[in-house]
mmCIF file of C-alpha atoms in Angstrom:
data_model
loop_
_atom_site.group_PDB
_atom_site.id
_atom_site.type_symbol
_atom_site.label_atom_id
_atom_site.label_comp_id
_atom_site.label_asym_id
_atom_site.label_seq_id
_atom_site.Cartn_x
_atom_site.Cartn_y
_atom_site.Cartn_z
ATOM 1 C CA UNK A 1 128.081 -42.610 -83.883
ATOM 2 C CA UNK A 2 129.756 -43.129 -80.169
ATOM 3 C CA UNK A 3 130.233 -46.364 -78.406
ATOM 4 C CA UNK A 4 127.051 -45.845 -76.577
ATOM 5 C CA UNK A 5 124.461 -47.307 -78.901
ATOM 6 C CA UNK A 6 121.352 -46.503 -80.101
ATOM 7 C CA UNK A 7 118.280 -48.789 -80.817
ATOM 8 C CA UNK A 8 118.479 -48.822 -84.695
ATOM 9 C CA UNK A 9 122.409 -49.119 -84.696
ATOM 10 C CA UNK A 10 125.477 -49.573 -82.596
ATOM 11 C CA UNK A 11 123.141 -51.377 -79.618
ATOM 12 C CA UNK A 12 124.034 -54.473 -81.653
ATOM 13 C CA UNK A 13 127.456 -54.937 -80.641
ATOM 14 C CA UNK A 14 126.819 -55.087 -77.074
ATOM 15 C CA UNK A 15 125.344 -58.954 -77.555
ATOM 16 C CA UNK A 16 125.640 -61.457 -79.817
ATOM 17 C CA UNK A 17 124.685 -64.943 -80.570
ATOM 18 C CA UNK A 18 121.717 -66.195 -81.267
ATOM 19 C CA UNK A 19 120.036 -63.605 -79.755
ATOM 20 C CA UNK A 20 121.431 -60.336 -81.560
ATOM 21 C CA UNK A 21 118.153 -60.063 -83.794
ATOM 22 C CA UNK A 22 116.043 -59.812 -81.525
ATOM 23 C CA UNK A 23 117.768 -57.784 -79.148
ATOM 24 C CA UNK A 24 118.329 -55.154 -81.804
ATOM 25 C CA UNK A 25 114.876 -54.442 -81.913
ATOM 26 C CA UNK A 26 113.252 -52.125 -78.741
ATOM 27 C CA UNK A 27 112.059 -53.594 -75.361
ATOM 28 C CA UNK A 28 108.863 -51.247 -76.224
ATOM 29 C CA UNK A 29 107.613 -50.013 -79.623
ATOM 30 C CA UNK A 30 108.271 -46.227 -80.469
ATOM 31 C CA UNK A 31 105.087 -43.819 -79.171
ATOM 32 C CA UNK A 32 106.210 -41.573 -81.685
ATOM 33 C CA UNK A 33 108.367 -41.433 -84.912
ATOM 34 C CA UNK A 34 112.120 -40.216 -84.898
ATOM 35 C CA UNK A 35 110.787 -36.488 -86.553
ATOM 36 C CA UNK A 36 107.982 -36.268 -84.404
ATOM 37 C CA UNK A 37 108.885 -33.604 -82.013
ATOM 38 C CA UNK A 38 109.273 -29.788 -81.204
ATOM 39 C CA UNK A 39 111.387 -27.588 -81.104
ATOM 40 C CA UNK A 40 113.457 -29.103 -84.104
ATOM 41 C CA UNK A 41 117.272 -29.408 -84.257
ATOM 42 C CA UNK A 42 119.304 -29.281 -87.147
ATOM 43 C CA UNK A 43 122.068 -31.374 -87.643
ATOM 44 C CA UNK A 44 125.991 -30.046 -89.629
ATOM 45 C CA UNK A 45 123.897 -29.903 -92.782
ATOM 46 C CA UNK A 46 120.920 -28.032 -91.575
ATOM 47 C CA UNK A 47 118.415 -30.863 -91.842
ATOM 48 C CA UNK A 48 116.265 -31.858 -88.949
ATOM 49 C CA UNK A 49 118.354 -34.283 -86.997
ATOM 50 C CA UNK A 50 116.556 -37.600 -85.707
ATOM 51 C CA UNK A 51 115.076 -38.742 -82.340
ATOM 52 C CA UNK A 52 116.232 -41.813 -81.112
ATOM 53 C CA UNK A 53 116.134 -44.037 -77.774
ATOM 54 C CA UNK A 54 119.002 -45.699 -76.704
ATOM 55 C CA UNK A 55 118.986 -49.236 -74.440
ATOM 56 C CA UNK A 56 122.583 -49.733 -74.317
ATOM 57 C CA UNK A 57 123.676 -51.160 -70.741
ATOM 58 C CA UNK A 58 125.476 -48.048 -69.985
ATOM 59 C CA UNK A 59 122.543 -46.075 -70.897
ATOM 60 C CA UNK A 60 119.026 -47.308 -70.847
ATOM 61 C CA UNK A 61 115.990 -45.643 -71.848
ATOM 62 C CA UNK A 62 118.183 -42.461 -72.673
ATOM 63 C CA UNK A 63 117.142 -40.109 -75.868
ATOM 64 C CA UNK A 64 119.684 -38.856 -78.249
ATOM 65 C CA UNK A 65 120.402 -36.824 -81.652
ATOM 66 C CA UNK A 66 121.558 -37.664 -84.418
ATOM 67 C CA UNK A 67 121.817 -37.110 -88.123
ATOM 68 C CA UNK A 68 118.932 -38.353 -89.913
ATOM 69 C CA UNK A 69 121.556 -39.585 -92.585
ATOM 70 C CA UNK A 70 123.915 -40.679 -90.827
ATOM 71 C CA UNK A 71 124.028 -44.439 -92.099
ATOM 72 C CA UNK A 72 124.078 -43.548 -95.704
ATOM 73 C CA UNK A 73 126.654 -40.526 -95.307
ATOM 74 C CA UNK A 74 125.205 -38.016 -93.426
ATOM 75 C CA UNK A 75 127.393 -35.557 -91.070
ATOM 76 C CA UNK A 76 128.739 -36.931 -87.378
ATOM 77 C CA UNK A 77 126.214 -34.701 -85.344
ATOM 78 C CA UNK A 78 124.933 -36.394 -82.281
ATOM 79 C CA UNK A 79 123.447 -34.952 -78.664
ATOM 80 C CA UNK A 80 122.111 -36.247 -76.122
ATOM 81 C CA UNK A 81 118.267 -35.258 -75.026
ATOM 82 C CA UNK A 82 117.975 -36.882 -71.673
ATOM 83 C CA UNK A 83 120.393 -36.314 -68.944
ATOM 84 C CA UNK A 84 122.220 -39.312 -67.321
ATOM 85 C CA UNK A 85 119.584 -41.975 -64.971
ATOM 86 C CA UNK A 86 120.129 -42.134 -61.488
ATOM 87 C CA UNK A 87 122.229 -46.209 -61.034
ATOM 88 C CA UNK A 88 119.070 -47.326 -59.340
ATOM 89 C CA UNK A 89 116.644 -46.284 -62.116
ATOM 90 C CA UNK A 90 119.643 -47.290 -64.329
ATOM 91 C CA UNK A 91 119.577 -50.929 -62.930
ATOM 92 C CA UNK A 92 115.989 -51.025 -62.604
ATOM 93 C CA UNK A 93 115.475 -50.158 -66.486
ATOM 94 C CA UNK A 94 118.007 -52.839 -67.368
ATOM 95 C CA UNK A 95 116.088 -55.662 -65.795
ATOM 96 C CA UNK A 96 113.014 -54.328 -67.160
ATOM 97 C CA UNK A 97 114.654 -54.601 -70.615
ATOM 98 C CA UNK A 98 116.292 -57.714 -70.333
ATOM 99 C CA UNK A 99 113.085 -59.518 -68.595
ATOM 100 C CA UNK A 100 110.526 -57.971 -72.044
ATOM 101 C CA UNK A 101 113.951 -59.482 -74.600
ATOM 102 C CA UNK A 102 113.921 -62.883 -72.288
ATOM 103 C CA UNK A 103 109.782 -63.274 -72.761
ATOM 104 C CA UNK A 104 109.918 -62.359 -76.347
ATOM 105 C CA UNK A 105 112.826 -64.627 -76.516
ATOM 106 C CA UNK A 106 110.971 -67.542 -74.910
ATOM 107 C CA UNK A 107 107.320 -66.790 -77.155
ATOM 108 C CA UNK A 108 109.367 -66.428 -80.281
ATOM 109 C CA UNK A 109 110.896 -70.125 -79.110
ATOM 110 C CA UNK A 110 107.103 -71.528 -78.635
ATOM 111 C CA UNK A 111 105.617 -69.980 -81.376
ATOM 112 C CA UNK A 112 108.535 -71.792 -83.949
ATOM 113 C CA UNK A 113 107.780 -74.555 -81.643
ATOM 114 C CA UNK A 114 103.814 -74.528 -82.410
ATOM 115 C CA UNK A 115 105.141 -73.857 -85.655
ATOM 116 C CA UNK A 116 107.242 -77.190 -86.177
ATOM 117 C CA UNK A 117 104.336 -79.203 -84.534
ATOM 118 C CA UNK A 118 102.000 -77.269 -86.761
ATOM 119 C CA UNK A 119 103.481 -78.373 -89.908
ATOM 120 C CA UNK A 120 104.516 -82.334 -88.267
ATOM 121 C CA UNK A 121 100.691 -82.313 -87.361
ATOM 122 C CA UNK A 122 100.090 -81.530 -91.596
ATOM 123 C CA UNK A 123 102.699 -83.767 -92.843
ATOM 124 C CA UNK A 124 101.624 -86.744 -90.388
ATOM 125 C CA UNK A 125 98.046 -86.303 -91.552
ATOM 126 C CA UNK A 126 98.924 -85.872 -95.332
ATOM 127 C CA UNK A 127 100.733 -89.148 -94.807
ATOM 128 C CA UNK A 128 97.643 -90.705 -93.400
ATOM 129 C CA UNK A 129 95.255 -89.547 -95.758
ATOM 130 C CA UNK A 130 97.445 -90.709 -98.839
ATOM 131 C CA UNK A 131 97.956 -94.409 -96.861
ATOM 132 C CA UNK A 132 94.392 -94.603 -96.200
ATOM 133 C CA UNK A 133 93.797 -93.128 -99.625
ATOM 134 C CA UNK A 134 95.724 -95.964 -101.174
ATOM 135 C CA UNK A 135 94.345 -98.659 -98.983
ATOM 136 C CA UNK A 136 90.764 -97.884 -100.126
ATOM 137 C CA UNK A 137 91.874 -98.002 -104.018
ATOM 138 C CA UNK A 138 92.929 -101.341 -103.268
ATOM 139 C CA UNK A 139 90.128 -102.204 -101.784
ATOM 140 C CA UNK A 140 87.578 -100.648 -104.212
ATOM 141 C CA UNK A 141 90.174 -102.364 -106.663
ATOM 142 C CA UNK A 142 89.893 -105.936 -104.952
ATOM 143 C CA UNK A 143 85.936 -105.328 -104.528
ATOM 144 C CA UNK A 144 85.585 -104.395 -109.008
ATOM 145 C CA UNK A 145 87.581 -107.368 -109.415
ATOM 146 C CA UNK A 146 85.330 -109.760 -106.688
ATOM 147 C CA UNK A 147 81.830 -108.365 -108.457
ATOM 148 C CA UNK A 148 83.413 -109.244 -112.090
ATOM 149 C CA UNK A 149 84.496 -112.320 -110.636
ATOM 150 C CA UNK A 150 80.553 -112.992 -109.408
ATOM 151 C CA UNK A 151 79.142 -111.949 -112.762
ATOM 152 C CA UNK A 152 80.975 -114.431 -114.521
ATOM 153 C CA UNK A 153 80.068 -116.969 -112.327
ATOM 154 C CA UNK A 154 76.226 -116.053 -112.188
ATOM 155 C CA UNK A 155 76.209 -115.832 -116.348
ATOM 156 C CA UNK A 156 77.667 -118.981 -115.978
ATOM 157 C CA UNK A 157 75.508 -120.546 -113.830
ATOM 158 C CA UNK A 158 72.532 -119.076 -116.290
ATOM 159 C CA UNK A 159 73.674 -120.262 -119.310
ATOM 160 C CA UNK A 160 74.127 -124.040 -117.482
ATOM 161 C CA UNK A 161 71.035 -123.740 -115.477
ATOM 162 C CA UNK A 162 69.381 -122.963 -119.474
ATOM 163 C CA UNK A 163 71.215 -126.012 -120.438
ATOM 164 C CA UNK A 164 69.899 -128.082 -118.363
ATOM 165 C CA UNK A 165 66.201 -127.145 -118.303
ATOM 166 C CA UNK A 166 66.456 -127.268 -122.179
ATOM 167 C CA UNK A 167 68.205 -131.125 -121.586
ATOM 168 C CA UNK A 168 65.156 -131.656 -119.363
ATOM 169 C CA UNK A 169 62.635 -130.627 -121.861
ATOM 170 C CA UNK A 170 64.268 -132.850 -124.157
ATOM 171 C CA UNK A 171 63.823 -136.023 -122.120
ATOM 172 C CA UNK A 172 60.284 -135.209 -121.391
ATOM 173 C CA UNK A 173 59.847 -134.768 -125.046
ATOM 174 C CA UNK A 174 61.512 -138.340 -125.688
ATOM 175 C CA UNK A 175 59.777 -139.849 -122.824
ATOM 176 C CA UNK A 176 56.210 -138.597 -124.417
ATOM 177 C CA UNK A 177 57.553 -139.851 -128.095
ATOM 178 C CA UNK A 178 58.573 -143.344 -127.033
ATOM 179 C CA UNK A 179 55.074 -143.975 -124.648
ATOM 180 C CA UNK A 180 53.201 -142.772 -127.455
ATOM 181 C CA UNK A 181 54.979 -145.014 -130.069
ATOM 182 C CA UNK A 182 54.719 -147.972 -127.505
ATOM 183 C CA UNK A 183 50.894 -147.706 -127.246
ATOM 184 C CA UNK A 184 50.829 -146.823 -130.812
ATOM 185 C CA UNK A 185 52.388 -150.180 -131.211
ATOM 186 C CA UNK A 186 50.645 -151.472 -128.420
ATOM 187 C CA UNK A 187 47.358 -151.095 -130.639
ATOM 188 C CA UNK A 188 48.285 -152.123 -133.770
ATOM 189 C CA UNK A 189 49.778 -155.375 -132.454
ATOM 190 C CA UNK A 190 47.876 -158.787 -132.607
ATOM 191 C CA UNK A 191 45.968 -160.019 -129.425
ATOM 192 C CA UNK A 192 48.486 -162.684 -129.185
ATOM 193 C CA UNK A 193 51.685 -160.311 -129.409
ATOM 194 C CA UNK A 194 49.639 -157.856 -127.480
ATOM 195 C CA UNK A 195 49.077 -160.547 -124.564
ATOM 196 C CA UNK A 196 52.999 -161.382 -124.936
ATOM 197 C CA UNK A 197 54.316 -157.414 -124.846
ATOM 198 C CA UNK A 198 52.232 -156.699 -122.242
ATOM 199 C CA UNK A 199 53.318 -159.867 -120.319
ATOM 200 C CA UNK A 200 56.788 -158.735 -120.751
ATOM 201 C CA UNK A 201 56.176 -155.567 -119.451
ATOM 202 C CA UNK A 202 55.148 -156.934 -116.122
ATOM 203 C CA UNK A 203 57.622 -159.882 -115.973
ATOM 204 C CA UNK A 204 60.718 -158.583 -117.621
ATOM 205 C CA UNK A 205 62.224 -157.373 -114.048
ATOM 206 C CA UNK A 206 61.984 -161.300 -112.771
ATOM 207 C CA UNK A 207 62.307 -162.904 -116.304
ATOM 208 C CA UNK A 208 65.304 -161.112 -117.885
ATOM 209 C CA UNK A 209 67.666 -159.775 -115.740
ATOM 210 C CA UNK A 210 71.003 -160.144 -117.421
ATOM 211 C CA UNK A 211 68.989 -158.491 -120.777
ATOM 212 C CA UNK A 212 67.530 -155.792 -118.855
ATOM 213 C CA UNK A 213 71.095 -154.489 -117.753
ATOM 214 C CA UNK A 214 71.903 -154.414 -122.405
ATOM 215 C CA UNK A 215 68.608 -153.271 -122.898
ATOM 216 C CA UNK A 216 68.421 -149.902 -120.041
ATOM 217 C CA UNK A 217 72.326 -149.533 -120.998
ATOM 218 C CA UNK A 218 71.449 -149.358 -124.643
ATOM 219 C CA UNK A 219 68.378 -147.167 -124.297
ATOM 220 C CA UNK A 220 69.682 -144.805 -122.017
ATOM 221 C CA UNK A 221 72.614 -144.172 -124.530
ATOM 222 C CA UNK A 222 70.309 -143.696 -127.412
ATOM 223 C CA UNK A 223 68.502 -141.749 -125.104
ATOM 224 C CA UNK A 224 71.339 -139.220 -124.620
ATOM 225 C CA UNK A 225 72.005 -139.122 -128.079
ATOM 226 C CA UNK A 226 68.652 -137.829 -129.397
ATOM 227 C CA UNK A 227 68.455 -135.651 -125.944
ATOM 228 C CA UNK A 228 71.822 -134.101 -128.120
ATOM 229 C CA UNK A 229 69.897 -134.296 -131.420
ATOM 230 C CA UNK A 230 66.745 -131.908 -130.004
ATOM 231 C CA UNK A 231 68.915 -129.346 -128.120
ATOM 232 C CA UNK A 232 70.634 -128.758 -131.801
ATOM 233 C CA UNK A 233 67.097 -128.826 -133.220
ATOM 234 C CA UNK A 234 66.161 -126.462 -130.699
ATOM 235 C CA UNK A 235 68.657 -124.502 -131.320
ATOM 236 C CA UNK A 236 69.391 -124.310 -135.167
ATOM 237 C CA UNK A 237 65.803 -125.347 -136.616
ATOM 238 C CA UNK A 238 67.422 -127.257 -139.271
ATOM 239 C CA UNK A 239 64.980 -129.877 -140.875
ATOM 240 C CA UNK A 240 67.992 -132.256 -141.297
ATOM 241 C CA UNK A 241 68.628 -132.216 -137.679
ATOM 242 C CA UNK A 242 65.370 -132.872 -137.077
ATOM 243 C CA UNK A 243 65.144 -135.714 -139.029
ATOM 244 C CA UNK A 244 68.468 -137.063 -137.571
ATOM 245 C CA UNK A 245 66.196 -137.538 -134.374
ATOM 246 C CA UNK A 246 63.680 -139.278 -135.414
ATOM 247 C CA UNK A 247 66.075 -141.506 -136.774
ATOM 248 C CA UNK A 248 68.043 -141.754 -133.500
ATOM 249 C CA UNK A 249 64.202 -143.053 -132.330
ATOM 250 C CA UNK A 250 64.253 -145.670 -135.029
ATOM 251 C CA UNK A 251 67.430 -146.817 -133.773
ATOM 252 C CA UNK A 252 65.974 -146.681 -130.090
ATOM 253 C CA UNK A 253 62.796 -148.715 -131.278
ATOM 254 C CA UNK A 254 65.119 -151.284 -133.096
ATOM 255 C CA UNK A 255 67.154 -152.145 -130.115
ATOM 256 C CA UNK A 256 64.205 -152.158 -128.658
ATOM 257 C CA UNK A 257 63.285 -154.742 -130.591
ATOM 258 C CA UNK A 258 66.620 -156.639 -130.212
ATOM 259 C CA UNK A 259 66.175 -156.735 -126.621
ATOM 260 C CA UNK A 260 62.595 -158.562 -126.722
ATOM 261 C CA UNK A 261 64.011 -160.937 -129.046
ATOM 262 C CA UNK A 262 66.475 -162.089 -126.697
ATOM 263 C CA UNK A 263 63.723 -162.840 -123.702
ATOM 264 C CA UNK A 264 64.062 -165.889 -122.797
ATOM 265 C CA UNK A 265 60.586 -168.077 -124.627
ATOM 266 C CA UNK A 266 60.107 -170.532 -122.144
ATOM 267 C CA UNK A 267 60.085 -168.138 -119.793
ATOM 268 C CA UNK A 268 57.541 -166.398 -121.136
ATOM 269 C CA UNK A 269 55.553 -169.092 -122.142
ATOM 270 C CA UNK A 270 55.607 -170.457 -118.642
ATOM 271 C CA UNK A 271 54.295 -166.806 -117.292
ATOM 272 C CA UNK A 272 51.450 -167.060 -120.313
ATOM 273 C CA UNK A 273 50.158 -170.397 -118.816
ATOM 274 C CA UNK A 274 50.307 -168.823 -115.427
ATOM 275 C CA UNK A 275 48.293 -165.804 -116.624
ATOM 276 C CA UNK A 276 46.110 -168.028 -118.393
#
């Protein structure tokens, strides 16, 4: 093929650059295809040569033959089917061309450029959905860990809170044991020791101080102790256990005991002759 060009071929090596791909391709798309068109012409080896439109700068716009082979070793034919433009409509096509290659240029250039942004817009938000992603395992993390953290606590609290209504019903309990064995002693005592118990009842805060401090501190740790002794009875059932208790209240009704022998007589024989 000639110097002049064509649109599938030598039109190539009239730019370069950048730019050389797209320019190779036609300001305007074919209206019909290279064998589309009557009368035919044959090229050197008889076979219908092929209709082409050349936009070289020397030649714009401007139809020519050639083989239809003639880039995979075909024969040299080649014609011309358009006489030569006129310089104006020469000039005038070449602006024409240029202006369609400079627009395609620049929406080839925004489209890449929507492109890129397209695909910054997709990685910026796959970013943010795996950082937000990640901040709400650790926060579904931190909130598992917070509600174990409160279930513990409230089983704890339970199992204390049963504790101590079970310690409670075991001081009632001893409470209701030791006023019934005082009045059960209460009755069975002479009038005379009667008279004195009850005597010491109602005196004992003005009449015994310094014993009252051994007696409550003894009491209240026997107290305790059989408070321990009923939970475990509570608990286990065991006779033995059981019987441990009410030994614990012997032990209680002994220092009991101790603690009235050490009242002060004259004392309380001064508060009988009052009473009296």
């Amino acid at each position: 093929m000639t110097s002049s060009g064509t649109s599938r071929g030598s039109v190539s090596s009239c730019w370069a650059g950048g730019r050389e791909r797209e320019r190779m391709q036609p300001p305007v798309p074919y209206r019909e295809g290279p064998l589309d068109y009557e009368p035919p012409l044959f090229c050197d080896y008889k076979v219908k040569a092929a209709r082409w439109i050349s936009w070289s700068p020397s030649n714009p716009e401007r139809r020519y033959f050639t083989c239809y082979n003639a880039r995979f070793g075909g024969c040299d034919f080649w014609e011309w089917h358009d006489p030569e433009s006129d310089p104006y409509w020469k000039q005038l096509l070449l602006d024409l061309r240029n202006a369609v290659w400079t627009a395609r240029e620049e929406i080839n250039g925004l489209k890449a450029h929507l492109q890129d942004s397209r695909n910054e817009a997709l990685k910026n938000r796959a970013v943010s959905r795996s950082k937000e992603s990640n901040e709400l395992e650790s926060l579904r993390a931190a909130l598992e860990q917070i509600e174990a953290t409160n279930c513990v606590l409230v089983d704890r609290i339970t199992q204390q809170q049963k504790c101590m209504n079970m310690l409670m019903y075991a001081l009632a309990f001893v409470v209701v044991v030791l006023v019934g064995a005082m009045s059960i002693l209460g009755h069975n005592m002479p009038s005379e020791d009667l008279l004195t118990f009850n005597f010491f009842l109602d005196c004992s805060t003005a009449t015994i101080p310094a014993v009252a401090d051994v007696l409550f501190a003894d009491a209240l740790g026997e107290v305790l102790v059989c408070a321990t002794v009923l939970v475990f009875a509570t608990f286990l059932g065991e006779v033995l256990v059981f019987a441990t208790f009410l030994g614990e209240v012997l032990v209680f009704a002994i220092v009991l005991g101790e603690a009235l022998a050490l009242v002060d007589v004259d004392a309380l024989a001064i508060c009988c002759i009052r009473t009296k």
